[in-house]
Coordinates of C-alpha atoms in Angstrom, one line a residue:
M1 CA 105.8 -120.8 -130.5
K2 CA 102.3 -120.4 -131.9
A3 CA 100.5 -117.1 -131.8
R4 CA 97.2 -117.2 -129.9
L5 CA 94.3 -114.9 -129.8
P6 CA 93.1 -113.7 -126.4
K7 CA 90.3 -116.0 -125.0
E8 CA 87.5 -113.5 -125.7
Y9 CA 88.3 -113.6 -129.4
Q10 CA 88.8 -117.4 -129.7
N11 CA 86.2 -119.5 -131.5
K12 CA 84.2 -116.5 -132.8
G13 CA 85.5 -116.5 -136.3
A14 CA 83.5 -119.5 -137.5
G15 CA 80.2 -118.3 -136.1
N16 CA 80.8 -114.8 -137.5
M17 CA 81.7 -116.3 -140.9
N18 CA 78.5 -118.4 -140.9
D19 CA 76.5 -115.2 -140.1
M20 CA 78.1 -113.4 -143.0
I21 CA 77.4 -116.3 -145.3
R22 CA 73.7 -116.3 -144.2
Q23 CA 73.5 -112.6 -144.7
A24 CA 75.1 -112.8 -148.2
Q25 CA 72.7 -115.6 -149.2
K26 CA 69.7 -113.6 -147.9
M27 CA 70.9 -110.6 -149.9
Q28 CA 71.4 -112.8 -153.0
D29 CA 67.9 -114.2 -152.6
L30 CA 66.4 -110.7 -152.3
M31 CA 68.3 -109.6 -155.4
K32 CA 67.0 -112.6 -157.4
V33 CA 63.4 -111.7 -156.5
K34 CA 64.0 -108.1 -157.4
Q35 CA 65.6 -109.1 -160.7
D36 CA 62.7 -111.3 -161.6
E37 CA 60.3 -108.5 -160.7
L38 CA 62.3 -106.0 -162.8
A39 CA 62.3 -108.4 -165.8
E40 CA 58.5 -108.2 -165.9
T41 CA 58.4 -104.4 -165.3
E42 CA 57.7 -102.3 -168.4
F43 CA 59.6 -99.1 -168.9
S44 CA 58.7 -96.5 -171.5
T45 CA 60.4 -93.5 -173.0
Q46 CA 60.0 -91.0 -175.9
A47 CA 62.3 -89.8 -178.6
G48 CA 62.2 -87.2 -181.2
G49 CA 60.2 -84.8 -179.1
G50 CA 57.5 -87.4 -178.4
M51 CA 57.3 -88.5 -182.0
I52 CA 58.4 -92.0 -181.1
E53 CA 57.4 -93.9 -178.0
L54 CA 59.1 -97.2 -176.9
V55 CA 58.2 -99.7 -174.3
M56 CA 60.7 -102.3 -173.0
T57 CA 60.8 -104.8 -170.1
G58 CA 63.5 -104.9 -167.5
A59 CA 64.8 -108.0 -169.3
H60 CA 65.6 -105.7 -172.3
E61 CA 62.7 -107.1 -174.4
L62 CA 61.3 -104.4 -176.7
R63 CA 57.6 -104.6 -176.4
S64 CA 56.4 -101.8 -178.6
V65 CA 57.5 -98.9 -180.8
K66 CA 54.9 -96.3 -181.7
I67 CA 55.7 -93.8 -184.4
K68 CA 53.6 -90.7 -185.2
P69 CA 52.6 -90.9 -188.9
E70 CA 53.8 -87.4 -189.7
L71 CA 57.3 -88.6 -188.8
I72 CA 57.3 -91.1 -191.7
D73 CA 58.9 -89.4 -194.7
P74 CA 59.7 -91.7 -197.6
E75 CA 62.3 -89.2 -198.8
A76 CA 64.3 -89.2 -195.6
P77 CA 64.2 -92.7 -194.0
E78 CA 67.5 -92.1 -192.2
D79 CA 65.8 -89.5 -190.0
L80 CA 63.3 -92.1 -188.7
E81 CA 66.1 -94.6 -188.3
D82 CA 68.2 -92.2 -186.2
M83 CA 65.2 -91.5 -184.0
I84 CA 64.5 -95.2 -183.5
I85 CA 68.2 -95.8 -182.6
A86 CA 68.2 -92.9 -180.2
G87 CA 64.9 -94.1 -178.6
V88 CA 66.2 -97.7 -178.1
N89 CA 69.5 -96.4 -176.6
A90 CA 67.6 -94.1 -174.3
I91 CA 65.2 -96.9 -173.0
V92 CA 68.1 -99.4 -172.6
Q93 CA 69.9 -96.8 -170.5
K94 CA 66.7 -96.1 -168.5
V95 CA 66.2 -99.8 -167.8
D96 CA 69.8 -100.3 -166.7
E97 CA 69.9 -97.3 -164.4
E98 CA 66.6 -98.2 -162.7
S99 CA 67.6 -101.8 -162.3
A100 CA 71.0 -100.8 -160.9
A101 CA 69.3 -98.4 -158.5
E102 CA 67.0 -101.1 -157.2
M103 CA 69.9 -103.5 -156.7
E104 CA 71.8 -100.8 -154.9
K105 CA 68.8 -100.5 -152.4
I106 CA 69.2 -104.1 -151.6
S107 CA 72.9 -104.5 -151.5
G108 CA 74.1 -101.1 -150.4
G109 CA 76.7 -101.3 -153.2
L110 CA 78.2 -104.7 -152.1
S111 CA 77.2 -106.5 -155.3
L112 CA 79.6 -104.5 -157.5
G113 CA 82.3 -106.9 -158.7
M114 CA 80.8 -109.9 -157.0
P115 CA 80.2 -112.7 -159.5
G116 CA 76.6 -114.0 -159.6
M117 CA 75.2 -111.1 -157.6
F118 CA 74.0 -108.9 -160.4

């Protein structure tokens, strides 16, 4: 004997699944548009108490690094190196956090762990 759903539930699965697929596609399209927009957005941050300023795009392309001349000490290049590393790490984190927040607005958290979504 086969199990059957009550009549009010029959033939609703396919339509519901198609709606879910359409919604997922719409969300994916919105996320793609937002990703493209974020890739062109420039983010900036400072390091070393404002001695270094960095600008990076949402695509993680470093656009500029500005260093105050008084920070350049030929006797201690490692200080400058450390501040540049700290600045790059800070701006990468900023880009990632802001990008994730924008994707969260679109997906409501559903994109986490879904391949191809983000």
